[in-house]
Short mmCIF file of C-alpha atoms in Angstrom, two decimals:
data_model
loop_
_atom_site.label_atom_id
_atom_site.label_comp_id
_atom_site.label_asym_id
_atom_site.label_seq_id
_atom_site.Cartn_x
_atom_site.Cartn_y
_atom_site.Cartn_z
CA MET A 22 -1.40 80.94 36.60
CA THR A 23 -1.74 78.30 39.28
CA THR A 24 0.45 78.03 42.35
CA GLU A 25 2.21 75.02 40.86
CA GLU A 26 2.97 76.89 37.65
CA LYS A 27 4.38 79.77 39.60
CA LYS A 28 6.82 77.40 41.25
CA THR A 29 8.19 76.46 37.84
CA THR A 30 9.18 80.05 37.18
CA GLN A 31 11.41 80.31 40.21
CA PRO A 32 15.11 79.85 39.53
CA PRO A 33 16.95 77.26 41.59
CA ALA A 34 18.78 78.35 44.64
CA PRO A 35 22.35 79.47 43.92
CA ALA A 36 25.13 77.08 44.68
CA GLU A 37 26.64 77.32 48.09
CA PRO A 38 29.86 79.37 48.22
CA GLY A 39 31.80 76.40 49.54
CA ALA A 40 30.62 73.97 46.88
CA PRO A 41 33.42 72.41 44.85
CA ALA A 42 33.99 74.12 41.50
CA GLY A 43 33.67 70.87 39.59
CA SER A 44 30.59 69.56 41.38
CA ALA A 45 28.18 70.82 38.71
CA GLY A 46 30.28 69.24 35.97
CA ARG A 47 30.46 65.92 37.79
CA ALA A 48 26.71 65.98 38.31
CA LEU A 49 26.18 66.61 34.58
CA VAL A 50 28.50 63.73 33.64
CA GLY A 51 26.66 61.50 36.08
CA ARG A 52 23.26 62.32 34.56
CA LEU A 53 24.57 61.78 31.02
CA SER A 54 26.09 58.46 32.08
CA TRP A 55 22.78 57.23 33.46
CA GLY A 56 21.12 58.28 30.19
CA LEU A 57 23.55 56.14 28.24
CA ALA A 58 23.16 53.23 30.65
CA ASP A 59 19.38 53.40 30.46
CA GLN A 60 19.40 53.49 26.66
CA ALA A 61 21.81 50.56 26.60
CA ALA A 62 19.43 48.52 28.77
CA SER A 63 16.45 49.50 26.59
CA SER A 64 18.27 48.83 23.31
CA ILE A 65 19.57 45.43 24.44
CA SER A 66 16.07 44.40 25.54
CA ASN A 67 14.52 45.51 22.24
CA PHE A 68 17.26 43.76 20.24
CA ALA A 69 16.84 40.57 22.25
CA VAL A 70 13.07 40.62 21.77
CA GLY A 71 13.43 41.07 18.01
CA ILE A 72 15.95 38.24 17.65
CA TYR A 73 13.98 35.87 19.91
CA VAL A 74 10.67 36.49 18.15
CA ALA A 75 12.25 36.20 14.69
CA ARG A 76 13.92 32.88 15.54
CA SER A 77 10.76 31.55 17.21
CA LEU A 78 8.15 32.52 14.61
CA GLY A 79 9.84 32.76 11.23
CA VAL A 80 9.79 35.51 8.60
CA THR A 81 6.07 35.89 7.95
CA ALA A 82 4.93 35.90 11.57
CA PHE A 83 7.83 38.18 12.51
CA GLY A 84 6.55 40.59 9.87
CA VAL A 85 3.19 40.69 11.65
CA PHE A 86 4.94 41.31 14.98
CA SER A 87 6.95 44.09 13.32
CA LEU A 88 3.75 45.78 12.15
CA ALA A 89 2.56 45.87 15.76
CA TRP A 90 5.99 47.16 16.85
CA VAL A 91 5.95 49.97 14.26
CA THR A 92 2.42 50.93 15.28
CA TYR A 93 3.56 51.13 18.90
CA GLY A 94 6.38 53.44 17.79
CA VAL A 95 3.91 55.87 16.22
CA VAL A 96 1.65 55.81 19.30
CA LEU A 97 4.71 56.30 21.53
CA ASN A 98 5.58 59.48 19.62
CA VAL A 99 2.02 60.73 20.15
CA SER A 100 2.28 60.09 23.90
CA ARG A 101 5.67 61.76 24.19
CA GLY A 102 4.54 64.83 22.30
CA LEU A 103 1.46 65.34 24.48
CA ALA A 104 2.67 64.06 27.86
CA THR A 105 6.40 63.79 28.47
CA ASP A 106 8.04 66.30 26.09
CA PRO A 107 6.31 69.27 27.77
CA LEU A 108 7.20 67.73 31.14
CA VAL A 109 10.96 67.68 30.51
CA VAL A 110 10.87 71.23 29.10
CA ARG A 111 8.95 72.85 31.94
CA PHE A 112 9.63 70.67 34.96
CA SER A 113 13.32 69.73 34.78
CA GLY A 114 15.29 70.88 37.80
CA VAL A 115 12.28 72.40 39.59
CA ALA A 116 11.08 72.00 43.17
CA GLU A 117 10.07 68.43 44.05
CA THR A 118 6.48 69.36 44.92
CA SER A 119 6.06 70.99 41.53
CA TRP A 120 7.65 68.01 39.76
CA ARG A 121 5.46 65.49 41.57
CA GLY A 122 2.25 67.27 40.68
CA ALA A 123 3.30 67.58 37.04
CA VAL A 124 4.38 63.93 36.83
CA ALA A 125 1.04 62.74 38.23
CA ARG A 126 -0.82 64.57 35.47
CA SER A 127 1.72 63.79 32.74
CA SER A 128 1.75 60.05 33.49
CA GLY A 129 -2.04 60.13 33.68
CA THR A 130 -2.04 61.68 30.21
CA ALA A 131 0.20 58.88 28.92
CA LEU A 132 -2.23 56.32 30.35
CA GLY A 133 -5.12 58.19 28.75
CA VAL A 134 -3.43 58.20 25.35
CA GLY A 135 -2.83 54.45 25.69
CA ALA A 136 -6.48 53.82 26.49
CA ALA A 137 -7.81 56.22 23.83
CA ILE A 138 -5.79 54.54 21.07
CA GLY A 139 -5.78 51.07 22.60
CA VAL A 140 -9.56 50.62 22.52
CA PRO A 141 -9.90 51.32 18.76
CA CYS A 142 -6.81 49.15 18.17
CA LEU A 143 -8.49 46.31 20.07
CA LEU A 144 -11.74 46.68 18.14
CA VAL A 145 -10.00 46.87 14.75
CA GLY A 146 -7.94 43.81 15.61
CA LEU A 147 -11.01 41.81 16.57
CA ALA A 148 -12.71 42.84 13.35
CA LEU A 149 -9.70 42.00 11.15
CA GLY A 150 -9.08 38.47 12.37
CA GLY A 151 -6.61 36.34 10.44
CA ARG A 152 -2.89 36.67 11.22
CA VAL A 153 -2.79 40.43 11.81
CA GLY A 154 -5.99 40.92 13.81
CA PRO A 155 -5.06 39.10 17.05
CA ALA A 156 -1.69 40.88 17.19
CA PHE A 157 -3.32 44.31 16.99
CA ALA A 158 -6.06 43.33 19.43
CA CYS A 159 -3.38 42.35 21.97
CA LEU A 160 -1.44 45.54 21.24
CA GLY A 161 -4.56 47.53 22.13
CA VAL A 162 -4.69 45.75 25.49
CA VAL A 163 -1.05 46.42 26.42
CA LEU A 164 -0.64 49.97 25.08
CA PRO A 165 -1.47 51.75 28.39
CA GLY A 166 1.23 49.82 30.25
CA LEU A 167 3.80 50.39 27.51
CA LEU A 168 3.19 54.14 27.45
CA LEU A 169 3.19 54.47 31.24
CA GLN A 170 6.55 52.71 31.48
CA ASP A 171 8.02 55.15 28.95
CA ALA A 172 6.52 58.09 30.85
CA TRP A 173 8.35 57.04 34.04
CA ARG A 174 11.68 57.08 32.18
CA PHE A 175 11.25 60.69 31.10
CA SER A 176 9.87 61.72 34.48
CA PHE A 177 12.94 60.38 36.26
CA PHE A 178 15.32 62.10 33.85
CA ALA A 179 13.45 65.39 34.32
CA ALA A 180 14.20 65.05 38.04
CA GLY A 181 17.85 64.20 37.34
CA ALA A 182 17.27 60.66 38.66
CA GLY A 183 18.50 58.67 35.67
CA ARG A 184 19.45 55.76 37.91
CA LYS A 185 15.78 55.09 38.60
CA ALA A 186 15.01 55.05 34.87
CA PHE A 187 17.84 52.56 34.37
CA VAL A 188 16.55 50.31 37.15
CA ASN A 189 13.04 50.49 35.72
CA ASP A 190 14.28 49.31 32.32
CA LEU A 191 16.20 46.51 34.02
CA VAL A 192 12.98 45.40 35.71
CA TRP A 193 11.29 45.30 32.31
CA GLY A 194 14.17 43.26 30.90
CA VAL A 195 14.04 40.76 33.77
CA ALA A 196 10.26 40.42 33.47
CA LEU A 197 10.64 39.81 29.72
CA VAL A 198 12.55 36.56 30.23
CA PRO A 199 9.79 34.36 31.72
CA ALA A 200 7.15 36.14 29.65
CA MET A 201 8.94 35.29 26.40
CA VAL A 202 9.48 31.69 27.48
CA VAL A 203 5.74 31.29 28.05
CA ALA A 204 4.96 33.00 24.74
CA ALA A 205 7.32 30.64 22.89
CA ARG A 206 5.34 27.67 24.23
CA VAL A 207 2.10 29.20 22.92
CA ASP A 208 3.91 29.92 19.62
CA SER A 209 1.76 32.76 18.28
CA VAL A 210 2.30 36.43 17.43
CA ALA A 211 -0.46 37.48 19.82
CA ALA A 212 1.24 35.66 22.69
CA PHE A 213 4.53 37.47 22.05
CA VAL A 214 2.79 40.85 21.89
CA LEU A 215 1.04 40.11 25.19
CA ALA A 216 4.30 38.96 26.79
CA TRP A 217 6.13 42.07 25.63
CA GLY A 218 3.39 44.41 26.86
CA ALA A 219 2.71 42.55 30.13
CA SER A 220 6.38 42.76 31.13
CA ALA A 221 6.27 46.50 30.41
CA ALA A 222 3.22 46.75 32.68
CA VAL A 223 5.27 45.15 35.47
CA ALA A 224 7.92 47.86 35.05
CA ALA A 225 5.20 50.52 34.88
CA ALA A 226 3.76 49.34 38.19
CA TYR A 227 7.24 49.33 39.70
CA GLY A 228 7.64 52.92 38.51
CA CYS A 229 4.72 53.89 40.75
CA LEU A 230 6.60 52.39 43.71
CA GLN A 231 9.86 54.09 42.72
CA SER A 232 8.33 57.53 42.45
CA GLY A 233 5.62 57.22 45.09
CA ILE A 234 3.31 58.89 42.57
CA ARG A 235 -0.03 57.64 41.34
CA PRO A 236 -0.92 58.65 37.75
CA ARG A 237 -3.93 60.97 37.66
CA THR A 238 -5.96 60.24 34.55
CA THR A 239 -8.47 62.84 35.74
CA GLY A 240 -5.73 65.46 35.36
CA ALA A 241 -5.07 64.61 31.71
CA ARG A 242 -7.53 67.13 30.33
CA GLY A 243 -6.07 69.90 32.46
CA TRP A 244 -2.53 68.90 31.47
CA LEU A 245 -3.38 69.01 27.76
CA ARG A 246 -5.03 72.38 28.19
CA GLU A 247 -2.12 73.88 30.13
CA GLN A 248 0.55 72.47 27.79
CA ARG A 249 -1.33 72.99 24.53
CA ASP A 250 1.14 75.63 23.29
CA LEU A 251 3.91 73.01 23.42
CA GLY A 252 2.19 69.62 23.36
CA TYR A 253 0.35 69.79 20.06
CA ARG A 254 3.38 71.19 18.24
CA TYR A 255 5.61 68.50 19.72
CA LEU A 256 3.02 65.94 18.67
CA VAL A 257 3.27 67.07 15.05
CA GLU A 258 7.08 67.17 15.29
CA ASN A 259 7.35 63.63 16.62
CA VAL A 260 4.90 62.12 14.17
CA SER A 261 6.47 63.90 11.20
CA LEU A 262 9.89 62.60 12.23
CA SER A 263 8.84 58.94 12.32
CA GLY A 264 6.55 59.37 9.32
CA ALA A 265 9.34 60.74 7.12
CA SER A 266 11.47 57.67 7.77
CA GLN A 267 8.59 55.36 6.85
CA LEU A 268 7.77 57.28 3.65
CA ARG A 269 11.39 57.18 2.52
CA ALA A 270 11.57 53.42 3.14
CA TYR A 271 8.32 52.70 1.29
CA GLY A 272 9.28 54.99 -1.60
CA LEU A 273 12.77 53.52 -1.89
CA GLY A 274 11.33 50.02 -2.03
CA ALA A 275 8.90 51.06 -4.77
CA LEU A 276 11.49 52.94 -6.85
CA VAL A 277 14.56 50.72 -6.49
CA GLY A 278 13.41 47.51 -4.86
CA VAL A 279 13.19 45.86 -1.48
CA GLY A 280 16.89 45.03 -1.66
CA ALA A 281 17.68 48.75 -1.51
CA VAL A 282 15.77 49.06 1.72
CA GLY A 283 17.77 46.14 3.11
CA ALA A 284 21.06 47.77 2.10
CA VAL A 285 20.13 51.04 3.80
CA ARG A 286 18.98 49.18 6.88
CA GLY A 287 22.25 47.24 6.92
CA ALA A 288 24.30 50.45 6.82
CA GLU A 289 22.16 51.88 9.60
CA LEU A 290 22.82 48.76 11.67
CA LEU A 291 26.55 49.42 11.28
CA MET A 292 25.90 52.81 12.89
CA GLY A 293 23.70 51.10 15.51
CA PRO A 294 26.01 51.35 18.55
CA PHE A 295 26.59 55.04 17.89
CA LEU A 296 22.87 55.67 17.30
CA ALA A 297 22.16 53.99 20.64
CA VAL A 298 24.51 56.51 22.25
CA LEU A 299 22.64 59.36 20.54
CA MET A 300 19.31 58.01 21.74
CA GLY A 301 20.66 57.71 25.27
CA LEU A 302 21.90 61.30 25.22
CA SER A 303 18.56 62.49 23.83
CA LEU A 304 16.90 61.40 27.08
CA VAL A 305 18.90 63.97 29.03
CA THR A 306 19.86 66.74 26.60
CA VAL A 307 16.61 68.70 26.87
CA PRO A 308 16.44 68.49 30.70
CA GLU A 309 20.11 69.55 30.88
CA ALA A 310 19.56 72.43 28.45
CA ALA A 311 16.57 73.53 30.54
CA ARG A 312 18.77 73.51 33.65
CA VAL A 313 21.41 75.62 31.88
CA LEU A 314 18.72 78.06 30.80
CA ARG A 315 17.47 78.48 34.37
CA GLN A 316 20.89 78.70 35.99
CA ALA A 317 23.00 80.53 33.38
CA PRO A 318 20.96 81.59 30.31
CA HIS A 319 23.97 83.19 28.60
CA ARG A 320 25.67 79.77 28.43
CA LEU A 321 22.86 77.98 26.60
CA GLY A 322 24.27 78.63 23.11
CA ARG A 323 27.72 77.36 24.08
CA PHE A 324 26.23 74.29 25.75
CA CYS A 325 24.21 73.42 22.62
CA LEU A 326 27.24 73.95 20.37
CA LEU A 327 29.40 71.66 22.49
CA LEU A 328 26.60 69.09 22.58
CA GLY A 329 25.96 69.10 18.83
CA GLY A 330 29.60 69.44 17.83
CA GLY A 331 30.65 66.59 20.09
CA GLN A 332 28.01 64.27 18.64
CA ALA A 333 28.95 65.20 15.06
CA ALA A 334 32.65 64.60 15.72
CA ALA A 335 31.92 61.25 17.36
CA ALA A 336 29.80 60.19 14.37
CA LEU A 337 32.64 61.02 11.98
CA LEU A 338 35.10 59.03 14.07
CA TRP A 339 32.76 56.03 14.16
CA GLY A 340 32.21 56.22 10.39
CA GLY A 341 35.97 56.41 9.84
CA ALA A 342 36.40 53.27 11.91
CA LEU A 343 33.77 51.49 9.79
CA LEU A 344 35.65 52.41 6.60
CA LEU A 345 38.71 50.66 7.99
CA MET A 346 36.76 47.51 8.87
CA PRO A 347 38.00 44.45 6.96
CA ASP A 348 35.50 42.80 4.64
CA ARG A 349 35.83 39.62 6.68
CA LEU A 350 34.42 41.33 9.79
CA GLY A 351 31.72 43.07 7.79
CA GLU A 352 30.56 39.79 6.30
CA LEU A 353 30.58 38.24 9.75
CA ALA A 354 28.28 41.01 11.01
CA LEU A 355 25.91 41.42 8.05
CA GLY A 356 26.52 38.40 5.83
CA GLY A 357 25.59 39.02 2.21
CA VAL A 358 24.22 42.49 3.01
CA TRP A 359 27.72 43.79 3.84
CA HIS A 360 28.87 44.55 0.28
CA SER A 361 25.73 46.58 -0.51
CA ALA A 362 25.81 48.37 2.84
CA ALA A 363 29.54 49.17 2.68
CA ARG A 364 28.97 51.49 -0.30
CA LEU A 365 26.68 53.63 1.86
CA ILE A 366 28.94 54.12 4.89
CA VAL A 367 30.26 57.55 3.84
CA PRO A 368 26.89 59.24 3.07
CA ILE A 369 25.15 57.67 6.05
CA THR A 370 27.99 58.76 8.35
CA LEU A 371 27.69 62.34 7.08
CA GLY A 372 23.94 62.18 7.56
CA VAL A 373 24.27 60.97 11.14
CA ALA A 374 26.91 63.65 11.83
CA GLY A 375 24.56 66.29 10.47
CA ALA A 376 21.74 64.96 12.62
CA GLY A 377 23.99 64.97 15.68
CA LEU A 378 24.93 68.60 15.06
CA GLY A 379 21.28 69.52 14.64
CA THR A 380 20.21 67.85 17.89
CA GLY A 381 22.27 70.39 19.82
CA ALA A 382 20.22 73.23 18.37
CA ALA A 383 17.00 71.23 18.78
CA ALA A 384 17.71 70.77 22.50
CA GLY A 385 18.20 74.51 22.85
CA LEU A 386 14.92 75.34 21.13
CA ARG A 387 13.07 72.81 23.27
CA ALA A 388 14.63 74.23 26.44
CA LEU A 389 13.57 77.73 25.41
CA GLY A 390 10.06 76.43 24.80
CA ALA A 391 10.21 77.89 21.27
CA ALA A 392 7.74 75.33 19.99
CA ARG A 393 6.76 77.30 16.89
CA ARG A 394 10.36 77.50 15.75
CA SER A 395 11.14 73.84 16.48
CA LEU A 396 7.96 72.76 14.69
CA ARG A 397 8.94 74.72 11.58
CA CYS A 398 12.43 73.22 11.68
CA GLN A 399 11.17 69.67 12.09
CA LEU A 400 8.62 69.94 9.30
CA PHE A 401 11.30 71.40 7.02
CA ALA A 402 13.74 68.64 8.01
CA SER A 403 11.16 65.90 7.42
CA ALA A 404 10.22 67.28 4.00
CA CYS A 405 13.90 67.51 3.01
CA TYR A 406 14.54 63.99 4.28
CA VAL A 407 11.78 62.47 2.15
CA SER A 408 12.47 64.56 -0.96
CA GLY A 409 16.26 64.08 -0.71
CA GLY A 410 15.95 60.35 -0.16
CA LEU A 411 13.47 59.74 -2.96
CA GLY A 412 14.93 62.32 -5.35
CA GLY A 413 18.36 60.77 -4.93
CA ALA A 414 16.88 57.33 -5.55
CA VAL A 415 15.41 58.48 -8.88
CA VAL A 416 18.77 59.91 -9.98
CA ALA A 417 21.22 57.29 -8.70
CA GLY A 418 19.42 54.43 -7.00
CA THR A 419 20.37 53.31 -3.48
CA VAL A 420 23.60 55.31 -3.29
CA GLY A 421 21.85 58.41 -4.60
CA SER A 422 19.17 58.05 -1.95
CA ALA A 423 21.82 57.86 0.79
CA TRP A 424 23.59 60.96 -0.51
CA GLY A 425 20.27 62.80 -0.87
CA VAL A 426 19.43 62.09 2.77
CA ALA A 427 22.92 63.17 3.86
CA ALA A 428 22.59 66.51 2.02
CA ALA A 429 19.09 67.03 3.39
CA THR A 430 20.19 66.30 6.97
CA VAL A 431 23.18 68.65 6.85
CA GLY A 432 21.06 71.40 5.30
CA SER A 433 18.33 70.90 7.91
CA SER A 434 20.93 71.14 10.67
CA ALA A 435 21.89 74.59 9.39
CA VAL A 436 18.24 75.64 9.60
CA TRP A 437 18.00 74.38 13.20
CA TRP A 438 21.02 76.48 14.16
CA LEU A 439 19.74 79.60 12.40
CA HIS A 440 16.48 79.35 14.35
CA LEU A 441 18.31 78.77 17.63
CA ARG A 442 20.52 81.80 17.00
CA SER A 443 17.45 83.93 16.32
CA ALA A 444 15.66 82.54 19.40
CA LEU A 445 18.66 83.32 21.63
CA ARG A 446 18.70 86.89 20.36
CA HIS A 447 15.04 87.25 21.35
CA GLN A 448 15.33 85.15 24.48
CA ASP A 449 13.76 87.76 26.72
CA THR A 450 10.56 87.60 24.65
CA ILE A 451 10.24 83.83 24.89
CA ARG A 452 8.17 83.17 27.99
CA GLU A 453 6.69 79.82 27.08
CA VAL A 454 8.96 77.89 29.45
CA ARG A 455 8.27 80.10 32.42
CA THR A 456 4.70 81.19 31.81
CA PRO A 457 2.54 78.56 30.07
#
């Protein structure tokens, strides 16, 4: 074990006797608030980009841009699994010197992943030509900057500095404005991809100034070797999660029709504001669970239960509000999609509530570093998601698919909690967080 790794095993200094009793709670609320603010900034930027590109290019060209966007999402999950997920598990709430060294290597790994996948993407794009080729060639060029910007977000949250992540996303949003204006004048998919990625590179460069850290690509190999017990399992988890959603969508379109996919997407859009909250919380739940584990291990189970239960209750309240929405407002929001989507509100709400409950247990398993357990849970959840969604579609079409996914999600949540309960019972034998 290196000196830096030894530093990660040391518990934080105890709170000073004179510290206010509620100071820890206020600090937690502050970190969660910055997570929500950062996700809001990111979601608004992504939404604005999608709307602007769609209105500028039309349906067909926007489809090409969407293919590049989806590909970026898969690559992003690869980068997070190898670079930033292990970082937030092992280096949240640790000494600054330890955090800085880990961030240098983790961000260097993210850059390396961007280059390793970006070069083949560039070559394939050049070989393809036509409408799709230039978009993928440009995506290959901008991938390193996109992944580095995302790595800074997770690095800042690991340090409890969510405000810096929020500011970094604001910088990206501001840089997007002139970049998109220039791209609109060029009027091509490739130009929009370059504008999107170049503005992310501006934010990535600003992240270096914010942190005072220079990414070490030479440390990527060492980082992957040291974090291999977590990184490769998290990689499979992340890819299986995004892959299950894609398989369900493709299968639903083949079995029922493209209109069914649109109805499901419309219902998901109705849950959009709440899902944005969940995504914002997900940026800080694992670092917070890791802090609880280091400071008061016996409270981890209660923390995860409150986290998951609170998200599930909030999802049910949001779904209840949607059921009371007048048709006039629904049609204003979704147009002709509203009537198809409205039939799916109940099952999709239950599915989101089940997912929210499960994320509490997932945060606990990640904090414990129980990567084998979390990998098993995620693979089981992904398999249930696909089989429930497609099996339900065969039996009862779009509505059946929604209910199948809801049942699969609730059942998978129970599995997550059973594994967390077992992991907490054997907590003393789990040393992955403290001794890589």
